[in-house]
PDB file of C-alpha atoms in Angstrom:
ATOM      1  CA  MET A   1     -15.987  -1.869  43.449  1.00 96.00           C
ATOM      2  CA  ARG A   2     -12.369  -3.027  43.403  1.00 97.00           C
ATOM      3  CA  VAL A   3     -11.066  -3.300  39.828  1.00 98.00           C
ATOM      4  CA  GLY A   4      -7.829  -4.766  38.489  1.00 98.00           C
ATOM      5  CA  LEU A   5      -6.159  -3.440  35.345  1.00 98.00           C
ATOM      6  CA  LEU A   6      -3.455  -5.408  33.547  1.00 97.00           C
ATOM      7  CA  GLY A   7      -1.369  -3.496  31.015  1.00 96.00           C
ATOM      8  CA  LEU A   8      -0.474   0.181  30.928  1.00 95.00           C
ATOM      9  CA  GLY A   9       0.347   0.744  27.288  1.00 92.00           C
ATOM     10  CA  ARG A  10      -1.426   3.391  25.241  1.00 92.00           C
ATOM     11  CA  ILE A  11      -4.946   2.011  25.625  1.00 96.00           C
ATOM     12  CA  GLY A  12      -4.226   0.619  29.096  1.00 96.00           C
ATOM     13  CA  ALA A  13      -3.217   4.059  30.326  1.00 96.00           C
ATOM     14  CA  PHE A  14      -6.440   5.499  28.903  1.00 97.00           C
ATOM     15  CA  HIS A  15      -8.474   2.792  30.654  1.00 98.00           C
ATOM     16  CA  ALA A  16      -6.634   3.549  33.907  1.00 97.00           C
ATOM     17  CA  ALA A  17      -7.791   7.165  33.819  1.00 97.00           C
ATOM     18  CA  THR A  18     -11.341   6.117  32.909  1.00 98.00           C
ATOM     19  CA  LEU A  19     -11.534   3.540  35.688  1.00 98.00           C
ATOM     20  CA  ALA A  20     -10.021   5.849  38.313  1.00 97.00           C
ATOM     21  CA  ALA A  21     -12.657   8.491  37.535  1.00 97.00           C
ATOM     22  CA  HIS A  22     -15.624   6.110  37.395  1.00 98.00           C
ATOM     23  CA  PRO A  23     -18.086   6.510  40.297  1.00 97.00           C
ATOM     24  CA  LEU A  24     -18.439   2.737  40.739  1.00 98.00           C
ATOM     25  CA  VAL A  25     -14.703   2.174  41.223  1.00 98.00           C
ATOM     26  CA  ASP A  26     -13.563   2.534  44.814  1.00 97.00           C
ATOM     27  CA  GLU A  27     -10.095   1.067  44.306  1.00 97.00           C
ATOM     28  CA  LEU A  28      -7.999   0.473  41.190  1.00 98.00           C
ATOM     29  CA  ILE A  29      -5.209  -2.121  41.263  1.00 97.00           C
ATOM     30  CA  VAL A  30      -2.755  -1.905  38.350  1.00 97.00           C
ATOM     31  CA  ALA A  31      -0.141  -4.327  37.054  1.00 95.00           C
ATOM     32  CA  ASP A  32       2.456  -3.808  34.344  1.00 93.00           C
ATOM     33  CA  PRO A  33       6.062  -5.079  34.407  1.00 87.00           C
ATOM     34  CA  VAL A  34       7.592  -1.948  32.846  1.00 87.00           C
ATOM     35  CA  ARG A  35       5.117   0.957  33.100  1.00 90.00           C
ATOM     36  CA  SER A  36       3.480   2.933  35.875  1.00 90.00           C
ATOM     37  CA  THR A  37       0.538   5.322  36.112  1.00 92.00           C
ATOM     38  CA  PRO A  38      -0.637   8.024  38.506  1.00 93.00           C
ATOM     39  CA  HIS A  39      -3.967   6.185  38.597  1.00 94.00           C
ATOM     40  CA  GLY A  40      -4.342   3.234  40.937  1.00 92.00           C
ATOM     41  CA  GLU A  41      -1.981   1.261  43.128  1.00 93.00           C
ATOM     42  CA  PRO A  42       0.090  -1.867  42.452  1.00 93.00           C
ATOM     43  CA  GLY A  43      -1.182  -5.138  43.849  1.00 91.00           C
ATOM     44  CA  ASP A  44      -2.784  -8.440  42.909  1.00 94.00           C
ATOM     45  CA  PRO A  45      -5.018  -7.603  39.899  1.00 94.00           C
ATOM     46  CA  PHE A  46      -7.010 -10.798  40.476  1.00 96.00           C
ATOM     47  CA  ASP A  47      -7.926 -10.020  44.077  1.00 96.00           C
ATOM     48  CA  VAL A  48     -10.720  -7.812  42.774  1.00 97.00           C
ATOM     49  CA  ASP A  49     -14.396  -7.648  41.809  1.00 97.00           C
ATOM     50  CA  ALA A  50     -13.688  -7.177  38.083  1.00 98.00           C
ATOM     51  CA  VAL A  51     -10.632  -7.163  35.833  1.00 98.00           C
ATOM     52  CA  VAL A  52      -9.701  -5.213  32.686  1.00 98.00           C
ATOM     53  CA  ILE A  53      -7.075  -6.746  30.381  1.00 98.00           C
ATOM     54  CA  ALA A  54      -5.065  -4.429  28.118  1.00 97.00           C
ATOM     55  CA  THR A  55      -1.892  -6.503  27.750  1.00 95.00           C
ATOM     56  CA  PRO A  56      -0.320  -7.830  24.512  1.00 91.00           C
ATOM     57  CA  THR A  57      -2.470 -10.215  22.475  1.00 91.00           C
ATOM     58  CA  SER A  58      -0.340 -13.255  23.281  1.00 90.00           C
ATOM     59  CA  THR A  59      -1.318 -12.999  26.966  1.00 94.00           C
ATOM     60  CA  HIS A  60      -5.084 -12.547  26.571  1.00 96.00           C
ATOM     61  CA  ALA A  61      -6.167 -16.188  26.614  1.00 96.00           C
ATOM     62  CA  GLU A  62      -4.201 -17.065  29.757  1.00 96.00           C
ATOM     63  CA  LEU A  63      -5.380 -13.979  31.646  1.00 97.00           C
ATOM     64  CA  ILE A  64      -9.038 -14.465  30.692  1.00 97.00           C
ATOM     65  CA  LEU A  65      -8.892 -18.051  31.908  1.00 96.00           C
ATOM     66  CA  ARG A  66      -7.229 -17.030  35.189  1.00 96.00           C
ATOM     67  CA  ALA A  67      -9.981 -14.507  35.852  1.00 97.00           C
ATOM     68  CA  CYS A  68     -12.751 -16.959  34.956  1.00 96.00           C
ATOM     69  CA  ALA A  69     -11.240 -19.598  37.232  1.00 95.00           C
ATOM     70  CA  ARG A  70     -11.671 -17.142  40.108  1.00 95.00           C
ATOM     71  CA  GLY A  71     -15.170 -16.129  39.053  1.00 95.00           C
ATOM     72  CA  ILE A  72     -14.185 -12.550  38.166  1.00 97.00           C
ATOM     73  CA  PRO A  73     -16.004 -10.672  35.351  1.00 97.00           C
ATOM     74  CA  VAL A  74     -13.561  -9.801  32.558  1.00 98.00           C
ATOM     75  CA  PHE A  75     -13.227  -6.970  30.082  1.00 98.00           C
ATOM     76  CA  CYS A  76     -10.506  -7.781  27.542  1.00 98.00           C
ATOM     77  CA  GLU A  77      -9.238  -5.700  24.655  1.00 97.00           C
ATOM     78  CA  LYS A  78      -9.592  -7.460  21.322  1.00 96.00           C
ATOM     79  CA  PRO A  79      -8.845 -10.201  20.477  1.00 95.00           C
ATOM     80  CA  ALA A  80      -9.878 -12.826  23.011  1.00 95.00           C
ATOM     81  CA  ALA A  81      -6.846 -14.829  21.866  1.00 94.00           C
ATOM     82  CA  GLY A  82      -4.250 -14.724  19.121  1.00 89.00           C
ATOM     83  CA  THR A  83      -5.510 -17.680  17.101  1.00 92.00           C
ATOM     84  CA  VAL A  84      -8.788 -19.376  16.277  1.00 94.00           C
ATOM     85  CA  ALA A  85      -7.731 -22.526  18.134  1.00 93.00           C
ATOM     86  CA  GLU A  86      -6.930 -20.545  21.295  1.00 95.00           C
ATOM     87  CA  THR A  87     -10.172 -18.579  21.007  1.00 96.00           C
ATOM     88  CA  LEU A  88     -12.168 -21.792  20.818  1.00 95.00           C
ATOM     89  CA  LYS A  89     -10.464 -23.034  23.993  1.00 94.00           C
ATOM     90  CA  VAL A  90     -11.225 -19.774  25.792  1.00 96.00           C
ATOM     91  CA  LEU A  91     -14.823 -19.888  24.589  1.00 95.00           C
ATOM     92  CA  GLU A  92     -15.295 -23.352  26.059  1.00 94.00           C
ATOM     93  CA  ALA A  93     -13.536 -22.635  29.353  1.00 93.00           C
ATOM     94  CA  ALA A  94     -15.299 -19.287  29.876  1.00 94.00           C
ATOM     95  CA  GLU A  95     -18.817 -20.629  29.409  1.00 93.00           C
ATOM     96  CA  GLY A  96     -21.103 -19.136  32.040  1.00 93.00           C
ATOM     97  CA  HIS A  97     -18.685 -16.295  32.857  1.00 95.00           C
ATOM     98  CA  ARG A  98     -19.015 -12.657  31.778  1.00 96.00           C
ATOM     99  CA  VAL A  99     -16.256 -11.884  29.297  1.00 98.00           C
ATOM    100  CA  GLN A 100     -16.698  -8.649  27.331  1.00 98.00           C
ATOM    101  CA  ILE A 101     -14.374  -8.093  24.368  1.00 98.00           C
ATOM    102  CA  GLY A 102     -13.310  -4.556  23.487  1.00 97.00           C
ATOM    103  CA  PHE A 103     -14.606  -3.799  20.003  1.00 98.00           C
ATOM    104  CA  GLN A 104     -15.208  -0.155  20.799  1.00 98.00           C
ATOM    105  CA  ARG A 105     -16.823   0.872  17.508  1.00 98.00           C
ATOM    106  CA  ARG A 106     -20.041  -0.692  18.816  1.00 98.00           C
ATOM    107  CA  PHE A 107     -20.149   2.257  21.250  1.00 98.00           C
ATOM    108  CA  ASP A 108     -19.349   5.008  18.759  1.00 98.00           C
ATOM    109  CA  PRO A 109     -22.410   7.260  18.191  1.00 98.00           C
ATOM    110  CA  GLY A 110     -21.893   7.267  14.423  1.00 98.00           C
ATOM    111  CA  TYR A 111     -21.802   3.496  14.022  1.00 98.00           C
ATOM    112  CA  ALA A 112     -24.741   3.143  16.422  1.00 98.00           C
ATOM    113  CA  ALA A 113     -26.783   5.697  14.436  1.00 98.00           C
ATOM    114  CA  ALA A 114     -26.034   3.939  11.147  1.00 98.00           C
ATOM    115  CA  ARG A 115     -27.089   0.617  12.642  1.00 98.00           C
ATOM    116  CA  ALA A 116     -30.332   2.109  13.944  1.00 98.00           C
ATOM    117  CA  ALA A 117     -31.137   3.774  10.605  1.00 98.00           C
ATOM    118  CA  LEU A 118     -30.542   0.547   8.712  1.00 98.00           C
ATOM    119  CA  ARG A 119     -32.639  -1.506  11.134  1.00 97.00           C
ATOM    120  CA  ALA A 120     -35.451   1.087  10.926  1.00 98.00           C
ATOM    121  CA  GLY A 121     -35.598   0.745   7.134  1.00 98.00           C
ATOM    122  CA  GLU A 122     -34.454   4.313   6.453  1.00 98.00           C
ATOM    123  CA  LEU A 123     -31.829   3.136   3.933  1.00 98.00           C
ATOM    124  CA  GLY A 124     -34.160   0.738   2.157  1.00 98.00           C
ATOM    125  CA  GLU A 125     -32.588  -2.552   1.088  1.00 98.00           C
ATOM    126  CA  LEU A 126     -28.848  -2.542   1.709  1.00 98.00           C
ATOM    127  CA  HIS A 127     -26.792  -3.251  -1.419  1.00 98.00           C
ATOM    128  CA  ARG A 128     -23.273  -1.952  -0.747  1.00 98.00           C
ATOM    129  CA  VAL A 129     -20.953  -1.161   2.171  1.00 98.00           C
ATOM    130  CA  HIS A 130     -17.548   0.519   2.104  1.00 98.00           C
ATOM    131  CA  LEU A 131     -15.085   0.401   5.005  1.00 98.00           C
ATOM    132  CA  VAL A 132     -11.862   2.351   5.585  1.00 98.00           C
ATOM    133  CA  THR A 133      -9.282   2.119   8.359  1.00 98.00           C
ATOM    134  CA  ALA A 134      -6.049   4.014   7.756  1.00 98.00           C
ATOM    135  CA  ASP A 135      -3.374   4.815  10.327  1.00 97.00           C
ATOM    136  CA  PRO A 136      -1.352   8.038  10.003  1.00 96.00           C
ATOM    137  CA  ALA A 137       1.953   6.262  10.696  1.00 96.00           C
ATOM    138  CA  PRO A 138       3.102   2.650  10.933  1.00 95.00           C
ATOM    139  CA  PRO A 139       3.603   0.803  14.226  1.00 92.00           C
ATOM    140  CA  PRO A 140       7.130  -0.038  15.390  1.00 93.00           C
ATOM    141  CA  ALA A 141       8.858  -2.843  13.503  1.00 94.00           C
ATOM    142  CA  SER A 142       9.057  -4.851  16.730  1.00 91.00           C
ATOM    143  CA  TYR A 143       5.252  -4.889  16.957  1.00 90.00           C
ATOM    144  CA  LEU A 144       4.581  -6.534  13.605  1.00 89.00           C
ATOM    145  CA  PRO A 145       5.641 -10.130  14.382  1.00 87.00           C
ATOM    146  CA  LEU A 146       3.223 -10.054  17.351  1.00 84.00           C
ATOM    147  CA  SER A 147       0.326  -8.327  15.570  1.00 88.00           C
ATOM    148  CA  GLY A 148      -1.000 -11.199  13.477  1.00 90.00           C
ATOM    149  CA  GLY A 149      -0.992  -9.048  10.335  1.00 94.00           C
ATOM    150  CA  ILE A 150      -3.072  -6.121   9.151  1.00 96.00           C
ATOM    151  CA  PHE A 151      -6.335  -8.065   8.805  1.00 97.00           C
ATOM    152  CA  ARG A 152      -6.209  -9.546  12.325  1.00 95.00           C
ATOM    153  CA  ASP A 153      -4.720  -6.490  14.022  1.00 94.00           C
ATOM    154  CA  CYS A 154      -6.376  -3.576  12.237  1.00 96.00           C
ATOM    155  CA  HIS A 155      -9.258  -4.670  10.008  1.00 98.00           C
ATOM    156  CA  VAL A 156     -10.754  -7.045  12.555  1.00 97.00           C
ATOM    157  CA  HIS A 157     -12.484  -3.897  13.868  1.00 98.00           C
ATOM    158  CA  ASP A 158     -14.010  -3.351  10.416  1.00 98.00           C
ATOM    159  CA  PHE A 159     -15.147  -6.968  10.279  1.00 98.00           C
ATOM    160  CA  ASP A 160     -16.833  -6.689  13.679  1.00 98.00           C
ATOM    161  CA  ALA A 161     -18.465  -3.370  12.768  1.00 98.00           C
ATOM    162  CA  LEU A 162     -19.694  -4.835   9.480  1.00 98.00           C
ATOM    163  CA  ARG A 163     -21.407  -7.721  11.298  1.00 98.00           C
ATOM    164  CA  TRP A 164     -22.788  -5.519  14.063  1.00 98.00           C
ATOM    165  CA  VAL A 165     -24.152  -2.725  11.892  1.00 98.00           C
ATOM    166  CA  THR A 166     -25.644  -4.885   9.144  1.00 98.00           C
ATOM    167  CA  GLY A 167     -26.706  -7.896  11.209  1.00 98.00           C
ATOM    168  CA  ARG A 168     -25.362 -10.137   8.429  1.00 98.00           C
ATOM    169  CA  GLU A 169     -22.526 -12.655   8.236  1.00 97.00           C
ATOM    170  CA  VAL A 170     -19.595 -12.649   5.800  1.00 98.00           C
ATOM    171  CA  VAL A 171     -19.569 -15.722   3.559  1.00 98.00           C
ATOM    172  CA  SER A 172     -16.548 -15.029   1.326  1.00 98.00           C
ATOM    173  CA  VAL A 173     -13.495 -12.769   1.150  1.00 98.00           C
ATOM    174  CA  TYR A 174     -11.133 -11.803  -1.666  1.00 98.00           C
ATOM    175  CA  ALA A 175      -8.244  -9.813  -0.190  1.00 98.00           C
ATOM    176  CA  SER A 176      -5.148  -8.183  -1.601  1.00 98.00           C
ATOM    177  CA  GLY A 177      -2.316  -6.080  -0.255  1.00 98.00           C
ATOM    178  CA  ALA A 178       0.886  -4.267  -1.130  1.00 98.00           C
ATOM    179  CA  ASN A 179       4.110  -3.091   0.457  1.00 97.00           C
ATOM    180  CA  ARG A 180       4.586   0.580  -0.329  1.00 95.00           C
ATOM    181  CA  GLY A 181       6.541   1.650   2.745  1.00 95.00           C
ATOM    182  CA  ALA A 182       9.206   0.292   5.096  1.00 95.00           C
ATOM    183  CA  ALA A 183      10.785  -3.082   4.346  1.00 96.00           C
ATOM    184  CA  PHE A 184       9.962  -4.424   7.808  1.00 95.00           C
ATOM    185  CA  PHE A 185       6.343  -5.104   6.784  1.00 96.00           C
ATOM    186  CA  ALA A 186       7.383  -7.539   4.059  1.00 95.00           C
ATOM    187  CA  GLU A 187      10.055  -8.997   6.332  1.00 95.00           C
ATOM    188  CA  ALA A 188       7.315  -9.796   8.873  1.00 94.00           C
ATOM    189  CA  GLY A 189       5.107 -11.347   6.169  1.00 94.00           C
ATOM    190  CA  ASP A 190       2.674  -8.436   6.366  1.00 96.00           C
ATOM    191  CA  VAL A 191       1.471  -5.627   4.083  1.00 97.00           C
ATOM    192  CA  ASP A 192       1.055  -1.920   4.742  1.00 98.00           C
ATOM    193  CA  THR A 193      -1.708  -1.306   2.171  1.00 98.00           C
ATOM    194  CA  SER A 194      -4.818  -3.492   2.052  1.00 98.00           C
ATOM    195  CA  THR A 195      -8.009  -4.061   0.128  1.00 98.00           C
ATOM    196  CA  ALA A 196     -10.747  -6.692   0.221  1.00 98.00           C
ATOM    197  CA  LEU A 197     -14.099  -7.554  -1.292  1.00 98.00           C
ATOM    198  CA  LEU A 198     -16.473  -9.257   1.147  1.00 98.00           C
ATOM    199  CA  THR A 199     -19.778 -10.900   0.272  1.00 98.00           C
ATOM    200  CA  LEU A 200     -22.462 -11.072   2.946  1.00 98.00           C
ATOM    201  CA  ASP A 201     -24.954 -13.877   3.369  1.00 97.00           C
ATOM    202  CA  ASP A 202     -27.753 -11.893   1.690  1.00 97.00           C
ATOM    203  CA  GLY A 203     -25.636 -10.941  -1.322  1.00 97.00           C
ATOM    204  CA  THR A 204     -24.632  -7.476  -0.091  1.00 98.00           C
ATOM    205  CA  LEU A 205     -21.146  -6.509  -1.274  1.00 98.00           C
ATOM    206  CA  ALA A 206     -18.675  -4.772   1.039  1.00 98.00           C
ATOM    207  CA  THR A 207     -15.378  -3.220   0.011  1.00 98.00           C
ATOM    208  CA  LEU A 208     -12.527  -2.549   2.396  1.00 98.00           C
ATOM    209  CA  GLN A 209      -9.350  -0.517   2.184  1.00 98.00           C
ATOM    210  CA  GLY A 210      -6.622   0.292   4.656  1.00 98.00           C
ATOM    211  CA  SER A 211      -3.181   1.784   5.072  1.00 98.00           C
ATOM    212  CA  ARG A 212      -0.420   2.178   7.632  1.00 97.00           C
ATOM    213  CA  TYR A 213       0.745   5.375   5.893  1.00 97.00           C
ATOM    214  CA  ASN A 214      -2.200   7.774   5.809  1.00 97.00           C
ATOM    215  CA  GLY A 215      -0.188  10.916   6.453  1.00 94.00           C
ATOM    216  CA  ALA A 216      -3.249  13.195   6.567  1.00 93.00           C
ATOM    217  CA  GLY A 217      -4.399  11.646   9.861  1.00 95.00           C
ATOM    218  CA  TYR A 218      -6.351   8.755  11.316  1.00 97.00           C
ATOM    219  CA  ASP A 219      -9.120   7.898   8.868  1.00 97.00           C
ATOM    220  CA  VAL A 220     -11.945   5.523   9.828  1.00 98.00           C
ATOM    221  CA  ARG A 221     -15.159   5.478   7.802  1.00 98.00           C
ATOM    222  CA  MET A 222     -18.122   3.317   6.909  1.00 98.00           C
ATOM    223  CA  GLU A 223     -20.598   3.957   4.095  1.00 98.00           C
ATOM    224  CA  LEU A 224     -23.872   2.063   3.712  1.00 98.00           C
ATOM    225  CA  ALA A 225     -25.714   2.374   0.403  1.00 98.00           C
ATOM    226  CA  GLY A 226     -29.309   1.229   0.235  1.00 98.00           C
ATOM    227  CA  THR A 227     -32.118   1.512  -2.271  1.00 98.00           C
ATOM    228  CA  ARG A 228     -33.521   4.619  -0.538  1.00 98.00           C
ATOM    229  CA  ARG A 229     -30.561   6.357   1.044  1.00 97.00           C
ATOM    230  CA  THR A 230     -26.796   6.289   1.630  1.00 98.00           C
ATOM    231  CA  GLN A 231     -25.437   6.867   5.118  1.00 97.00           C
ATOM    232  CA  ALA A 232     -21.820   7.589   6.053  1.00 97.00           C
ATOM    233  CA  VAL A 233     -19.969   7.276   9.352  1.00 98.00           C
ATOM    234  CA  GLY A 234     -16.733   9.177   9.957  1.00 96.00           C
ATOM    235  CA  LEU A 235     -17.196  12.215   7.696  1.00 92.00           C
ATOM    236  CA  GLY A 236     -17.196  14.732  10.528  1.00 90.00           C
ATOM    237  CA  PRO A 237     -15.166  17.954  10.682  1.00 90.00           C
ATOM    238  CA  ARG A 238     -12.022  16.109  11.833  1.00 93.00           C
ATOM    239  CA  ALA A 239     -12.002  13.503   9.068  1.00 94.00           C
ATOM    240  CA  PRO A 240      -8.590  13.772   7.350  1.00 93.00           C
ATOM    241  CA  LEU A 241     -10.015  14.462   3.879  1.00 90.00           C
ATOM    242  CA  ARG A 242      -9.699  17.323   1.443  1.00 85.00           C
ATOM    243  CA  THR A 243     -12.077  17.701  -1.501  1.00 84.00           C
ATOM    244  CA  VAL A 244     -11.514  19.380  -4.848  1.00 83.00           C
ATOM    245  CA  GLU A 245     -14.938  20.976  -4.483  1.00 82.00           C
ATOM    246  CA  GLY A 246     -13.475  23.400  -1.970  1.00 73.00           C
ATOM    247  CA  LEU A 247     -14.606  22.047   1.387  1.00 70.00           C
ATOM    248  CA  PRO A 248     -12.034  23.131   3.978  1.00 74.00           C
ATOM    249  CA  GLU A 249      -9.343  20.754   5.148  1.00 75.00           C
ATOM    250  CA  PRO A 250      -9.714  20.013   8.874  1.00 79.00           C
ATOM    251  CA  ASP A 251      -7.607  22.134  11.213  1.00 78.00           C
ATOM    252  CA  GLU A 252      -7.211  19.211  13.614  1.00 92.00           C
ATOM    253  CA  PRO A 253      -7.603  15.857  11.862  1.00 94.00           C
ATOM    254  CA  TRP A 254      -7.875  12.802  14.085  1.00 96.00           C
ATOM    255  CA  PRO A 255      -4.306  11.955  15.178  1.00 96.00           C
ATOM    256  CA  ASP A 256      -4.885   8.403  16.414  1.00 96.00           C
ATOM    257  CA  PHE A 257      -7.474   5.784  17.364  1.00 96.00           C
ATOM    258  CA  VAL A 258      -7.594   6.690  21.059  1.00 96.00           C
ATOM    259  CA  THR A 259      -8.556  10.294  20.331  1.00 96.00           C
ATOM    260  CA  ARG A 260     -11.042   9.304  17.612  1.00 97.00           C
ATOM    261  CA  PHE A 261     -12.836   6.757  19.807  1.00 98.00           C
ATOM    262  CA  GLU A 262     -12.407   8.384  23.222  1.00 97.00           C
ATOM    263  CA  HIS A 263     -16.166   8.441  23.877  1.00 98.00           C
ATOM    264  CA  ALA A 264     -16.572   4.839  22.736  1.00 98.00           C
ATOM    265  CA  TYR A 265     -13.760   3.578  24.964  1.00 98.00           C
ATOM    266  CA  ARG A 266     -15.305   5.237  28.004  1.00 98.00           C
ATOM    267  CA  SER A 267     -18.769   3.942  27.139  1.00 98.00           C
ATOM    268  CA  GLU A 268     -17.698   0.309  26.766  1.00 98.00           C
ATOM    269  CA  ILE A 269     -15.985   0.403  30.175  1.00 98.00           C
ATOM    270  CA  ASP A 270     -19.128   1.908  31.690  1.00 98.00           C
ATOM    271  CA  ALA A 271     -21.237  -0.890  30.186  1.00 98.00           C
ATOM    272  CA  PHE A 272     -18.869  -3.438  31.696  1.00 98.00           C
ATOM    273  CA  LEU A 273     -18.843  -1.903  35.167  1.00 98.00           C
ATOM    274  CA  THR A 274     -22.603  -1.365  35.325  1.00 97.00           C
ATOM    275  CA  GLY A 275     -23.351  -4.937  34.272  1.00 94.00           C
ATOM    276  CA  ALA A 276     -25.277  -4.040  31.127  1.00 93.00           C
ATOM    277  CA  PRO A 277     -26.094  -6.962  28.803  1.00 94.00           C
ATOM    278  CA  ASN A 278     -22.816  -8.106  27.278  1.00 95.00           C
ATOM    279  CA  PRO A 279     -22.444  -6.062  24.062  1.00 95.00           C
ATOM    280  CA  CYS A 280     -19.553  -8.079  22.612  1.00 97.00           C
ATOM    281  CA  THR A 281     -18.965 -11.697  23.562  1.00 97.00           C
ATOM    282  CA  ILE A 282     -16.202 -14.172  22.820  1.00 97.00           C
ATOM    283  CA  LEU A 283     -18.474 -15.554  20.083  1.00 96.00           C
ATOM    284  CA  ASP A 284     -18.526 -12.103  18.464  1.00 97.00           C
ATOM    285  CA  ALA A 285     -14.739 -11.923  18.668  1.00 97.00           C
ATOM    286  CA  LEU A 286     -14.474 -15.381  17.123  1.00 97.00           C
ATOM    287  CA  ALA A 287     -16.759 -14.426  14.229  1.00 97.00           C
ATOM    288  CA  ALA A 288     -14.639 -11.363  13.400  1.00 97.00           C
ATOM    289  CA  LEU A 289     -11.465 -13.424  13.716  1.00 97.00           C
ATOM    290  CA  TYR A 290     -12.818 -15.987  11.240  1.00 97.00           C
ATOM    291  CA  VAL A 291     -13.227 -13.186   8.679  1.00 98.00           C
ATOM    292  CA  ALA A 292      -9.669 -11.995   9.371  1.00 97.00           C
ATOM    293  CA  GLU A 293      -8.401 -15.568   8.947  1.00 97.00           C
ATOM    294  CA  ALA A 294     -10.183 -15.837   5.594  1.00 98.00           C
ATOM    295  CA  ALA A 295      -8.767 -12.469   4.478  1.00 98.00           C
ATOM    296  CA  ASP A 296      -5.248 -13.478   5.455  1.00 97.00           C
ATOM    297  CA  LEU A 297      -5.550 -16.799   3.622  1.00 97.00           C
ATOM    298  CA  SER A 298      -6.909 -15.004   0.557  1.00 98.00           C
ATOM    299  CA  LEU A 299      -3.995 -12.560   0.635  1.00 98.00           C
ATOM    300  CA  ARG A 300      -1.426 -15.355   0.867  1.00 97.00           C
ATOM    301  CA  GLU A 301      -2.981 -17.627  -1.749  1.00 97.00           C
ATOM    302  CA  ARG A 302      -4.282 -14.865  -4.043  1.00 97.00           C
ATOM    303  CA  ARG A 303      -7.776 -16.302  -4.381  1.00 98.00           C
ATOM    304  CA  PRO A 304     -11.296 -15.883  -3.003  1.00 98.00           C
ATOM    305  CA  VAL A 305     -11.822 -17.756   0.276  1.00 98.00           C
ATOM    306  CA  GLU A 306     -15.139 -19.043   1.571  1.00 97.00           C
ATOM    307  CA  LEU A 307     -15.635 -18.599   5.319  1.00 97.00           C
ATOM    308  CA  ALA A 308     -16.492 -22.299   5.504  1.00 96.00           C
ATOM    309  CA  GLU A 309     -12.827 -23.021   4.736  1.00 95.00           C
ATOM    310  CA  VAL A 310     -11.626 -21.465   7.995  1.00 95.00           C
ATOM    311  CA  THR A 311     -14.539 -22.343  10.249  1.00 91.00           C
ATOM    312  CA  ARG A 312     -14.300 -26.094   9.773  1.00 61.00           C
ATOM    313  CA  PRO A 313     -14.170 -28.153  13.007  1.00 56.00           C
ATOM    314  CA  GLY A 314     -10.734 -28.779  14.411  1.00 45.00           C
ATOM    315  CA  LEU A 315      -9.068 -25.673  12.976  1.00 42.00           C
TER     316      LEU A 315
END
């Protein structure tokens, strides 16, 4: 198989190594205007059997459409496009084409085990969910104007995981945030500390919290509380937590998202290359983006937002 890879940033470089080592990949063609990699050779990334897109968000829609126009299967890092309107256009134009979106938590063993336990009835009736995503250090100031804000850039992974694990849809969001660190977050219209209360369509309540300044390490967790049992994801030996009950602090806390989800990133690429049933479609990406849109609107207007407000036709 001849595979094209666009983008050689942090996750693009990881994908390059994964693709180069994959037994189904005979030739890897890479394209990035400023970076290089020891994996693959430069060339036309669309003269291939499949393409992987790991470029900045603003380029995703155009590149997906170019690949679909040539009949090439596409794997694209989240999101499918930067806005709801663009995502809807991509969804329409890509109908009938394989486009897999990179929400890698769907391939993490912990999230998969929690989903299986919930579906098997081991937790009883689900009543509460808690979600955490906290980065150890903030991104560069130059990244923020392009990120779409903390709910679209960071917590969209939580929103997708919430839908995928529970099998339910979010119907309302009440979000808040604060600026506790560098001034460039506020200057970009963003926050560096976030919270939200989400209500699911069966009445289940989910709470969310996040930070760009979690100095202890990269912290990603999910807790599901049911009438029979509570299950947690992300409380392994490298979770950057210290308890007053005397449990030891981890020697090597997770330093970043690539290290934490290394297995998941490799697994999602394998699913793409082997042609497994599409585990994350443009529709899935759109659903998570709708929740992020509602959270962002709630943050700006300081009020609860119904999902129906942001999913209306013509948005």
